[in-house]
Amino acid sequence: MHSLYQRANGLTGLLSSCLIGLLALVALTSFLFPAHPKGDVNIKTLKVRWGQIDRHPAQEWAFVQFDLQTDLESLFHWNTKQLFVYLVAEYTGSKGVANEVVLWDRIAKIKYVFRDFNKTFRNASAVELSVRYNVMPYVGVLTSGEVGRTSKERFPALQTQG
Amino acid sequence: MFSDEIRTIQKLGVRYVVLQVLNFTQVIISGLMIWKALGIVTNTESPIVVVLSGSMEPAFYRGDLLFLMNPRNTPYVVGDITVYKVPGADIPIVHRVIETHTVGPLPTDQSLLTKGDNNRLDDLELYKGLRWLQRKNIIGKVHGFLPYVGYVTIAMNDFPQLKYALLGFLGLMALIQRES
């Protein structure tokens, strides 16, 4: 004979075992996707200035401008929540201290989707991309502008998956 | 209210109750032993931690479960997500290493700086007077992740009544549950 308690216990036990099994499968399949991320980074300028920033004592500060091109698409699969992409400076100081310092980071995740109001891009006009910014002041008026624009590109025909 | 249960216990006799109490303690002790054994294998005082703040969002949210390791001779590198506790602080903090400075002869003699992905500033303010984080302040590096599961412990800390109710219920069930 099974009491209500035993039935509830058996059911929740079975359900949580199934859930754990499923999660383990998802976690393990992550290793099946081939990852071949590519990238290219170059230093444009490297400057050293003396001064005082925020809460730090007065000292020297280095400033780097860099160009970065990456293709990280292969890292995105069904178990990728986000990427933390970061730029690291490596050097050895005058007293032999080996340093690694993060200079810049970007969290890459699928944030926006691109779809048409009528569910299809067929017969749509060519598309243009533009880079715009918003200035958020500590106090006062918000301003905005545009800094770049691509040429027009036609939407290709629908591709089948693969 | 519990008259039925009390009658059951009386019917079963002292020997049975003692056996059940022993079973219950065995469950608790083996849990503790597994925890401590995990701690020895991973070389960390707490191999599993629950995220308590939102400073690493959107990577980790409150209530997510993290699995830590702290291999003795492996230096930390920038980008590692670590859990650390500085003297004088009550709760461990889960943040990312953003600077490493190898100051000593060993690769593990490091001065570290950390920052929460979701914070604007680095953690200097959280170090309670320390200028850099040392290896001895670090509990471990995050190697695994399981979402939401740890929220139970947060709920039990926020509502202590829940904790006592759950413990009392489990204890009672262990005592009066009859093996079929």
mmCIF file of C-alpha atoms in Angstrom:
data_model
loop_
_atom_site.group_PDB
_atom_site.id
_atom_site.type_symbol
_atom_site.label_atom_id
_atom_site.label_comp_id
_atom_site.label_asym_id
_atom_site.label_seq_id
_atom_site.Cartn_x
_atom_site.Cartn_y
_atom_site.Cartn_z
ATOM 1 C CA MET A 1 0.000 0.000 0.000
ATOM 2 C CA HIS A 2 1.266 3.489 -0.808
ATOM 3 C CA SER A 3 0.396 6.525 1.251
ATOM 4 C CA LEU A 4 0.003 9.979 -0.267
ATOM 5 C CA TYR A 5 3.324 10.919 1.269
ATOM 6 C CA GLN A 6 5.082 7.973 -0.402
ATOM 7 C CA ARG A 7 3.541 8.823 -3.774
ATOM 8 C CA ALA A 8 4.575 12.483 -3.493
ATOM 9 C CA ASN A 9 8.065 11.415 -2.423
ATOM 10 C CA GLY A 10 8.415 9.009 -5.360
ATOM 11 C CA LEU A 11 7.164 11.544 -7.884
ATOM 12 C CA THR A 12 9.399 14.426 -6.746
ATOM 13 C CA GLY A 13 12.320 12.000 -6.559
ATOM 14 C CA LEU A 14 11.789 10.851 -10.144
ATOM 15 C CA LEU A 15 11.306 14.409 -11.425
ATOM 16 C CA SER A 16 14.457 15.747 -9.760
ATOM 17 C CA SER A 17 16.511 12.763 -11.046
ATOM 18 C CA CYS A 18 15.271 13.464 -14.587
ATOM 19 C CA LEU A 19 16.094 17.174 -14.216
ATOM 20 C CA ILE A 20 19.605 16.456 -12.937
ATOM 21 C CA GLY A 21 20.170 13.958 -15.775
ATOM 22 C CA LEU A 22 19.016 16.478 -18.358
ATOM 23 C CA LEU A 23 21.205 19.249 -16.924
ATOM 24 C CA ALA A 24 24.222 16.907 -16.895
ATOM 25 C CA LEU A 25 23.584 16.073 -20.573
ATOM 26 C CA VAL A 26 23.369 19.767 -21.512
ATOM 27 C CA ALA A 27 26.593 20.460 -19.611
ATOM 28 C CA LEU A 28 28.429 17.529 -21.268
ATOM 29 C CA THR A 29 27.284 18.331 -24.821
ATOM 30 C CA SER A 30 29.042 21.724 -24.519
ATOM 31 C CA PHE A 31 32.296 19.918 -25.257
ATOM 32 C CA LEU A 32 30.989 18.589 -28.597
ATOM 33 C CA PHE A 33 30.845 22.001 -30.291
ATOM 34 C CA PRO A 34 34.135 22.824 -32.065
ATOM 35 C CA ALA A 35 35.505 26.168 -30.903
ATOM 36 C CA HIS A 36 37.816 28.088 -33.240
ATOM 37 C CA PRO A 37 37.673 31.736 -32.191
ATOM 38 C CA LYS A 38 39.834 34.136 -34.213
ATOM 39 C CA GLY A 39 41.062 37.623 -33.498
ATOM 40 C CA ASP A 40 43.549 40.350 -34.283
ATOM 41 C CA VAL A 41 44.702 43.127 -31.964
ATOM 42 C CA ASN A 42 47.107 46.020 -32.549
ATOM 43 C CA ILE A 43 48.428 48.853 -30.418
ATOM 44 C CA LYS A 44 47.693 52.228 -32.040
ATOM 45 C CA THR A 45 49.215 54.501 -29.409
ATOM 46 C CA LEU A 46 50.867 53.989 -26.012
ATOM 47 C CA LYS A 47 51.334 57.010 -23.761
ATOM 48 C CA VAL A 48 52.511 57.598 -20.187
ATOM 49 C CA ARG A 49 51.275 60.587 -18.162
ATOM 50 C CA TRP A 50 51.739 61.708 -14.568
ATOM 51 C CA GLY A 51 48.768 62.645 -12.402
ATOM 52 C CA GLN A 52 46.188 61.704 -9.828
ATOM 53 C CA ILE A 53 43.079 59.659 -10.641
ATOM 54 C CA ASP A 54 40.121 58.910 -8.351
ATOM 55 C CA ARG A 55 41.195 57.500 -4.962
ATOM 56 C CA HIS A 56 44.730 56.616 -6.096
ATOM 57 C CA PRO A 57 47.875 58.542 -5.067
ATOM 58 C CA ALA A 58 49.689 60.676 -7.639
ATOM 59 C CA GLN A 59 51.721 58.432 -9.935
ATOM 60 C CA GLU A 60 52.360 57.531 -13.574
ATOM 61 C CA TRP A 61 49.504 56.239 -15.715
ATOM 62 C CA ALA A 62 49.697 54.482 -19.056
ATOM 63 C CA PHE A 63 47.081 54.991 -21.778
ATOM 64 C CA VAL A 64 46.592 52.583 -24.668
ATOM 65 C CA GLN A 65 44.636 52.941 -27.878
ATOM 66 C CA PHE A 66 44.097 49.662 -29.675
ATOM 67 C CA ASP A 67 42.357 48.138 -32.690
ATOM 68 C CA LEU A 68 40.528 44.883 -32.110
ATOM 69 C CA GLN A 69 38.900 42.539 -34.631
ATOM 70 C CA THR A 70 37.435 39.247 -33.465
ATOM 71 C CA ASP A 71 35.222 36.470 -34.733
ATOM 72 C CA LEU A 72 33.876 34.652 -31.676
ATOM 73 C CA GLU A 73 30.763 33.220 -33.312
ATOM 74 C CA SER A 74 31.921 29.609 -32.894
ATOM 75 C CA LEU A 75 31.901 30.039 -29.105
ATOM 76 C CA PHE A 76 28.148 30.606 -29.062
ATOM 77 C CA HIS A 77 26.166 27.375 -28.751
ATOM 78 C CA TRP A 78 23.064 26.316 -26.849
ATOM 79 C CA ASN A 79 24.862 26.296 -23.496
ATOM 80 C CA THR A 80 26.590 29.678 -23.878
ATOM 81 C CA LYS A 81 25.045 32.327 -21.669
ATOM 82 C CA GLN A 82 27.625 34.985 -22.369
ATOM 83 C CA LEU A 83 31.301 35.629 -23.110
ATOM 84 C CA PHE A 84 33.553 37.804 -20.996
ATOM 85 C CA VAL A 85 36.085 39.177 -23.484
ATOM 86 C CA TYR A 86 39.035 41.087 -22.026
ATOM 87 C CA LEU A 87 42.242 42.794 -23.105
ATOM 88 C CA VAL A 88 45.285 42.004 -20.952
ATOM 89 C CA ALA A 89 48.604 43.886 -20.719
ATOM 90 C CA GLU A 90 51.597 41.704 -19.802
ATOM 91 C CA TYR A 91 54.976 43.188 -18.839
ATOM 92 C CA THR A 92 57.730 42.984 -16.231
ATOM 93 C CA GLY A 93 58.433 45.982 -13.995
ATOM 94 C CA SER A 94 61.889 47.439 -13.253
ATOM 95 C CA LYS A 95 62.124 45.421 -10.003
ATOM 96 C CA GLY A 96 61.336 42.132 -11.740
ATOM 97 C CA VAL A 97 57.666 42.000 -10.763
ATOM 98 C CA ALA A 98 55.707 40.149 -13.458
ATOM 99 C CA ASN A 99 52.396 41.905 -14.108
ATOM 100 C CA GLU A 100 49.166 41.028 -15.859
ATOM 101 C CA VAL A 101 46.571 43.779 -15.960
ATOM 102 C CA VAL A 102 43.108 43.867 -17.516
ATOM 103 C CA LEU A 103 42.692 47.095 -19.521
ATOM 104 C CA TRP A 104 39.306 46.623 -21.162
ATOM 105 C CA ASP A 105 36.458 44.166 -21.146
ATOM 106 C CA ARG A 106 33.203 43.503 -22.908
ATOM 107 C CA ILE A 107 30.436 41.085 -21.988
ATOM 108 C CA ALA A 108 29.263 39.548 -25.255
ATOM 109 C CA LYS A 109 25.800 38.049 -25.195
ATOM 110 C CA ILE A 110 22.856 37.914 -27.514
ATOM 111 C CA LYS A 111 21.138 41.096 -26.414
ATOM 112 C CA TYR A 112 19.030 42.157 -29.390
ATOM 113 C CA VAL A 113 17.269 40.244 -32.141
ATOM 114 C CA PHE A 114 16.792 41.506 -35.708
ATOM 115 C CA ARG A 115 13.443 40.608 -37.273
ATOM 116 C CA ASP A 116 10.912 42.251 -39.529
ATOM 117 C CA PHE A 117 7.530 43.659 -38.580
ATOM 118 C CA ASN A 118 5.922 41.391 -41.232
ATOM 119 C CA LYS A 119 7.974 38.306 -40.257
ATOM 120 C CA THR A 120 9.973 38.342 -43.551
ATOM 121 C CA PHE A 121 12.774 40.399 -45.099
ATOM 122 C CA ARG A 122 11.710 39.485 -48.647
ATOM 123 C CA ASN A 123 11.316 42.587 -50.861
ATOM 124 C CA ALA A 124 12.656 44.803 -48.068
ATOM 125 C CA SER A 125 14.893 47.738 -48.969
ATOM 126 C CA ALA A 126 18.678 47.492 -48.518
ATOM 127 C CA VAL A 127 19.845 47.850 -44.929
ATOM 128 C CA GLU A 128 22.267 50.413 -43.480
ATOM 129 C CA LEU A 129 23.995 50.174 -40.087
ATOM 130 C CA SER A 130 24.933 53.261 -38.096
ATOM 131 C CA VAL A 131 26.845 53.739 -34.847
ATOM 132 C CA ARG A 132 25.236 56.216 -32.473
ATOM 133 C CA TYR A 133 25.979 57.357 -28.943
ATOM 134 C CA ASN A 134 24.142 58.841 -25.985
ATOM 135 C CA VAL A 135 25.906 61.174 -23.551
ATOM 136 C CA MET A 136 24.633 60.598 -19.998
ATOM 137 C CA PRO A 137 25.743 63.561 -17.859
ATOM 138 C CA TYR A 138 26.144 63.584 -14.074
ATOM 139 C CA VAL A 139 23.786 66.564 -14.181
ATOM 140 C CA GLY A 140 21.939 68.349 -16.981
ATOM 141 C CA VAL A 141 20.916 67.713 -20.538
ATOM 142 C CA LEU A 142 21.300 64.355 -22.340
ATOM 143 C CA THR A 143 22.780 64.676 -25.833
ATOM 144 C CA SER A 144 23.286 62.192 -28.623
ATOM 145 C CA GLY A 145 24.874 61.828 -32.058
ATOM 146 C CA GLU A 146 26.046 59.557 -34.847
ATOM 147 C CA VAL A 147 29.676 58.659 -35.583
ATOM 148 C CA GLY A 148 29.576 56.232 -38.483
ATOM 149 C CA ARG A 149 27.437 54.611 -41.149
ATOM 150 C CA THR A 150 27.883 51.613 -43.470
ATOM 151 C CA SER A 151 26.969 51.496 -47.131
ATOM 152 C CA LYS A 152 23.691 49.889 -48.145
ATOM 153 C CA GLU A 153 23.521 46.113 -48.208
ATOM 154 C CA ARG A 154 20.697 44.040 -49.681
ATOM 155 C CA PHE A 155 19.115 41.279 -47.591
ATOM 156 C CA PRO A 156 20.131 37.933 -49.134
ATOM 157 C CA ALA A 157 17.620 35.205 -49.929
ATOM 158 C CA LEU A 158 16.526 32.951 -47.075
ATOM 159 C CA GLN A 159 19.147 30.276 -46.246
ATOM 160 C CA THR A 160 18.286 26.836 -45.023
ATOM 161 C CA GLN A 161 20.049 25.840 -41.814
ATOM 162 C CA GLY A 162 23.474 24.333 -41.951
ATOM 163 C CA MET B 1 -2.127 17.227 17.445
ATOM 164 C CA PHE B 2 0.648 14.623 17.363
ATOM 165 C CA SER B 3 -1.248 12.077 19.465
ATOM 166 C CA ASP B 4 -1.276 9.575 16.624
ATOM 167 C CA GLU B 5 2.460 9.908 16.115
ATOM 168 C CA ILE B 6 3.177 9.642 19.846
ATOM 169 C CA ARG B 7 1.066 6.503 20.007
ATOM 170 C CA THR B 8 3.042 5.100 17.051
ATOM 171 C CA ILE B 9 6.309 5.768 18.844
ATOM 172 C CA GLN B 10 5.001 4.109 22.026
ATOM 173 C CA LYS B 11 3.914 1.098 20.027
ATOM 174 C CA LEU B 12 7.296 0.803 18.298
ATOM 175 C CA GLY B 13 9.278 0.828 21.516
ATOM 176 C CA VAL B 14 12.480 2.500 22.717
ATOM 177 C CA ARG B 15 14.828 0.319 20.698
ATOM 178 C CA TYR B 16 13.199 1.397 17.437
ATOM 179 C CA VAL B 17 13.309 5.105 18.340
ATOM 180 C CA VAL B 18 17.005 4.831 19.239
ATOM 181 C CA LEU B 19 17.660 3.125 15.901
ATOM 182 C CA GLN B 20 15.882 5.904 14.043
ATOM 183 C CA VAL B 21 17.837 8.587 15.954
ATOM 184 C CA LEU B 22 21.061 6.757 15.024
ATOM 185 C CA ASN B 23 20.000 6.618 11.370
ATOM 186 C CA PHE B 24 19.280 10.339 11.428
ATOM 187 C CA THR B 25 22.660 11.196 12.965
ATOM 188 C CA GLN B 26 24.367 8.948 10.424
ATOM 189 C CA VAL B 27 22.794 10.907 7.580
ATOM 190 C CA ILE B 28 23.981 14.197 9.087
ATOM 191 C CA ILE B 29 27.486 12.892 9.838
ATOM 192 C CA SER B 30 27.980 11.432 6.367
ATOM 193 C CA GLY B 31 26.877 14.747 4.864
ATOM 194 C CA LEU B 32 29.485 16.513 6.954
ATOM 195 C CA MET B 33 32.134 13.943 5.995
ATOM 196 C CA ILE B 34 31.436 14.362 2.269
ATOM 197 C CA TRP B 35 31.688 18.141 2.674
ATOM 198 C CA LYS B 36 35.018 17.920 4.505
ATOM 199 C CA ALA B 37 36.395 15.336 2.043
ATOM 200 C CA LEU B 38 35.461 17.636 -0.850
ATOM 201 C CA GLY B 39 37.277 20.418 0.997
ATOM 202 C CA ILE B 40 40.460 18.323 1.219
ATOM 203 C CA VAL B 41 40.335 17.266 -2.450
ATOM 204 C CA THR B 42 39.743 20.810 -3.722
ATOM 205 C CA ASN B 43 42.050 22.390 -1.086
ATOM 206 C CA THR B 44 39.465 24.972 -0.086
ATOM 207 C CA GLU B 45 37.565 25.626 3.112
ATOM 208 C CA SER B 46 34.265 25.796 1.250
ATOM 209 C CA PRO B 47 34.127 23.964 -2.108
ATOM 210 C CA ILE B 48 30.547 25.071 -2.819
ATOM 211 C CA VAL B 49 29.277 28.613 -2.265
ATOM 212 C CA VAL B 50 26.059 30.490 -2.911
ATOM 213 C CA VAL B 51 26.149 33.863 -4.688
ATOM 214 C CA LEU B 52 24.841 36.505 -2.264
ATOM 215 C CA SER B 53 25.088 39.728 -4.276
ATOM 216 C CA GLY B 54 24.397 41.003 -7.764
ATOM 217 C CA SER B 55 27.884 42.394 -8.380
ATOM 218 C CA MET B 56 28.748 39.691 -10.956
ATOM 219 C CA GLU B 57 25.526 40.035 -12.969
ATOM 220 C CA PRO B 58 24.777 39.043 -15.658
ATOM 221 C CA ALA B 59 27.177 36.100 -15.129
ATOM 222 C CA PHE B 60 25.941 35.104 -11.655
ATOM 223 C CA TYR B 61 22.731 36.086 -9.893
ATOM 224 C CA ARG B 62 21.769 35.839 -6.224
ATOM 225 C CA GLY B 63 21.131 32.199 -5.327
ATOM 226 C CA ASP B 64 23.339 30.607 -8.003
ATOM 227 C CA LEU B 65 25.581 27.763 -6.834
ATOM 228 C CA LEU B 66 29.335 27.857 -7.548
ATOM 229 C CA PHE B 67 31.880 25.017 -7.333
ATOM 230 C CA LEU B 68 35.373 26.042 -6.256
ATOM 231 C CA MET B 69 38.891 24.632 -6.429
ATOM 232 C CA ASN B 70 42.127 26.041 -5.042
ATOM 233 C CA PRO B 71 45.077 23.922 -6.297
ATOM 234 C CA ARG B 72 48.027 24.615 -4.009
ATOM 235 C CA ASN B 73 50.709 25.405 -6.584
ATOM 236 C CA THR B 74 48.673 26.932 -9.415
ATOM 237 C CA PRO B 75 48.969 30.711 -9.689
ATOM 238 C CA TYR B 76 45.852 32.743 -10.390
ATOM 239 C CA VAL B 77 45.596 34.516 -13.749
ATOM 240 C CA VAL B 78 43.615 37.580 -14.779
ATOM 241 C CA GLY B 79 40.091 36.656 -15.795
ATOM 242 C CA ASP B 80 39.726 33.966 -13.111
ATOM 243 C CA ILE B 81 36.573 34.385 -11.051
ATOM 244 C CA THR B 82 37.604 33.937 -7.423
ATOM 245 C CA VAL B 83 35.908 33.829 -4.041
ATOM 246 C CA TYR B 84 37.850 35.705 -1.370
ATOM 247 C CA LYS B 85 37.474 36.775 2.230
ATOM 248 C CA VAL B 86 39.605 39.509 3.794
ATOM 249 C CA PRO B 87 40.191 39.658 7.568
ATOM 250 C CA GLY B 88 37.385 41.601 9.228
ATOM 251 C CA ALA B 89 34.760 40.804 6.600
ATOM 252 C CA ASP B 90 31.976 38.368 7.507
ATOM 253 C CA ILE B 91 30.937 37.162 4.060
ATOM 254 C CA PRO B 92 33.030 35.856 1.156
ATOM 255 C CA ILE B 93 32.914 37.846 -2.096
ATOM 256 C CA VAL B 94 32.746 36.396 -5.644
ATOM 257 C CA HIS B 95 34.688 38.694 -8.018
ATOM 258 C CA ARG B 96 36.978 38.511 -11.053
ATOM 259 C CA VAL B 97 40.773 38.953 -10.928
ATOM 260 C CA ILE B 98 41.751 41.966 -13.061
ATOM 261 C CA GLU B 99 45.408 42.421 -12.039
ATOM 262 C CA THR B 100 48.123 39.984 -11.000
ATOM 263 C CA HIS B 101 51.602 41.064 -9.857
ATOM 264 C CA THR B 102 54.052 38.248 -9.173
ATOM 265 C CA VAL B 103 56.175 39.814 -6.427
ATOM 266 C CA GLY B 104 57.985 36.799 -4.937
ATOM 267 C CA PRO B 105 60.255 34.021 -6.154
ATOM 268 C CA LEU B 106 57.369 31.549 -6.397
ATOM 269 C CA PRO B 107 54.747 31.924 -9.143
ATOM 270 C CA THR B 108 52.117 31.822 -6.389
ATOM 271 C CA ASP B 109 53.562 34.831 -4.517
ATOM 272 C CA GLN B 110 51.037 37.136 -6.099
ATOM 273 C CA SER B 111 49.399 40.437 -5.293
ATOM 274 C CA LEU B 112 45.936 40.474 -6.854
ATOM 275 C CA LEU B 113 43.246 43.036 -7.606
ATOM 276 C CA THR B 114 39.632 42.021 -8.191
ATOM 277 C CA LYS B 115 36.473 43.644 -9.514
ATOM 278 C CA GLY B 116 32.822 42.665 -9.906
ATOM 279 C CA ASP B 117 31.770 42.593 -13.581
ATOM 280 C CA ASN B 118 28.733 44.671 -12.633
ATOM 281 C CA ASN B 119 30.682 47.202 -10.517
ATOM 282 C CA ARG B 120 32.175 50.395 -11.920
ATOM 283 C CA LEU B 121 35.161 50.444 -9.568
ATOM 284 C CA ASP B 122 37.656 47.790 -8.498
ATOM 285 C CA ASP B 123 37.468 46.201 -5.034
ATOM 286 C CA LEU B 124 40.063 48.321 -3.203
ATOM 287 C CA GLU B 125 37.336 49.679 -0.909
ATOM 288 C CA LEU B 126 36.264 46.146 0.076
ATOM 289 C CA TYR B 127 39.748 45.050 1.203
ATOM 290 C CA LYS B 128 39.402 46.646 4.679
ATOM 291 C CA GLY B 129 42.711 48.500 4.484
ATOM 292 C CA LEU B 130 44.678 45.949 2.443
ATOM 293 C CA ARG B 131 46.279 47.421 -0.668
ATOM 294 C CA TRP B 132 46.311 44.097 -2.579
ATOM 295 C CA LEU B 133 44.670 40.724 -2.173
ATOM 296 C CA GLN B 134 47.079 37.898 -1.212
ATOM 297 C CA ARG B 135 46.714 34.243 -2.057
ATOM 298 C CA LYS B 136 45.874 33.397 1.568
ATOM 299 C CA ASN B 137 42.759 35.601 1.307
ATOM 300 C CA ILE B 138 41.413 33.558 -1.607
ATOM 301 C CA ILE B 139 39.051 30.667 -0.931
ATOM 302 C CA GLY B 140 39.072 29.320 -4.491
ATOM 303 C CA LYS B 141 38.499 29.758 -8.209
ATOM 304 C CA VAL B 142 35.047 29.167 -9.687
ATOM 305 C CA HIS B 143 35.080 26.054 -11.923
ATOM 306 C CA GLY B 144 31.409 25.068 -12.117
ATOM 307 C CA PHE B 145 28.013 26.695 -12.028
ATOM 308 C CA LEU B 146 24.460 25.578 -11.220
ATOM 309 C CA PRO B 147 21.745 28.242 -11.356
ATOM 310 C CA TYR B 148 19.036 28.994 -8.738
ATOM 311 C CA VAL B 149 19.674 25.956 -6.484
ATOM 312 C CA GLY B 150 21.299 27.970 -3.704
ATOM 313 C CA TYR B 151 18.312 30.231 -3.341
ATOM 314 C CA VAL B 152 16.959 27.855 -0.670
ATOM 315 C CA THR B 153 19.755 28.893 1.692
ATOM 316 C CA ILE B 154 19.156 32.588 0.993
ATOM 317 C CA ALA B 155 15.459 32.094 1.754
ATOM 318 C CA MET B 156 16.362 30.260 4.969
ATOM 319 C CA ASN B 157 18.664 33.101 6.029
ATOM 320 C CA ASP B 158 16.072 35.759 5.225
ATOM 321 C CA PHE B 159 13.277 33.863 7.003
ATOM 322 C CA PRO B 160 14.775 31.895 9.937
ATOM 323 C CA GLN B 161 11.326 30.456 10.780
ATOM 324 C CA LEU B 162 11.510 28.521 7.489
ATOM 325 C CA LYS B 163 14.810 26.973 8.571
ATOM 326 C CA TYR B 164 13.440 25.778 11.941
ATOM 327 C CA ALA B 165 10.208 24.538 10.369
ATOM 328 C CA LEU B 166 12.149 22.535 7.770
ATOM 329 C CA LEU B 167 14.597 21.088 10.315
ATOM 330 C CA GLY B 168 11.771 20.183 12.703
ATOM 331 C CA PHE B 169 9.764 18.555 9.927
ATOM 332 C CA LEU B 170 12.735 16.513 8.669
ATOM 333 C CA GLY B 171 13.591 15.398 12.217
ATOM 334 C CA LEU B 172 10.036 14.341 12.921
ATOM 335 C CA MET B 173 9.745 12.484 9.626
ATOM 336 C CA ALA B 174 12.997 10.633 10.346
ATOM 337 C CA LEU B 175 11.668 9.563 13.746
ATOM 338 C CA ILE B 176 8.184 8.401 12.821
ATOM 339 C CA GLN B 177 8.800 7.144 9.292
ATOM 340 C CA ARG B 178 8.482 3.348 9.289
ATOM 341 C CA GLU B 179 10.490 1.245 6.857
ATOM 342 C CA SER B 180 8.105 -0.831 4.776
#
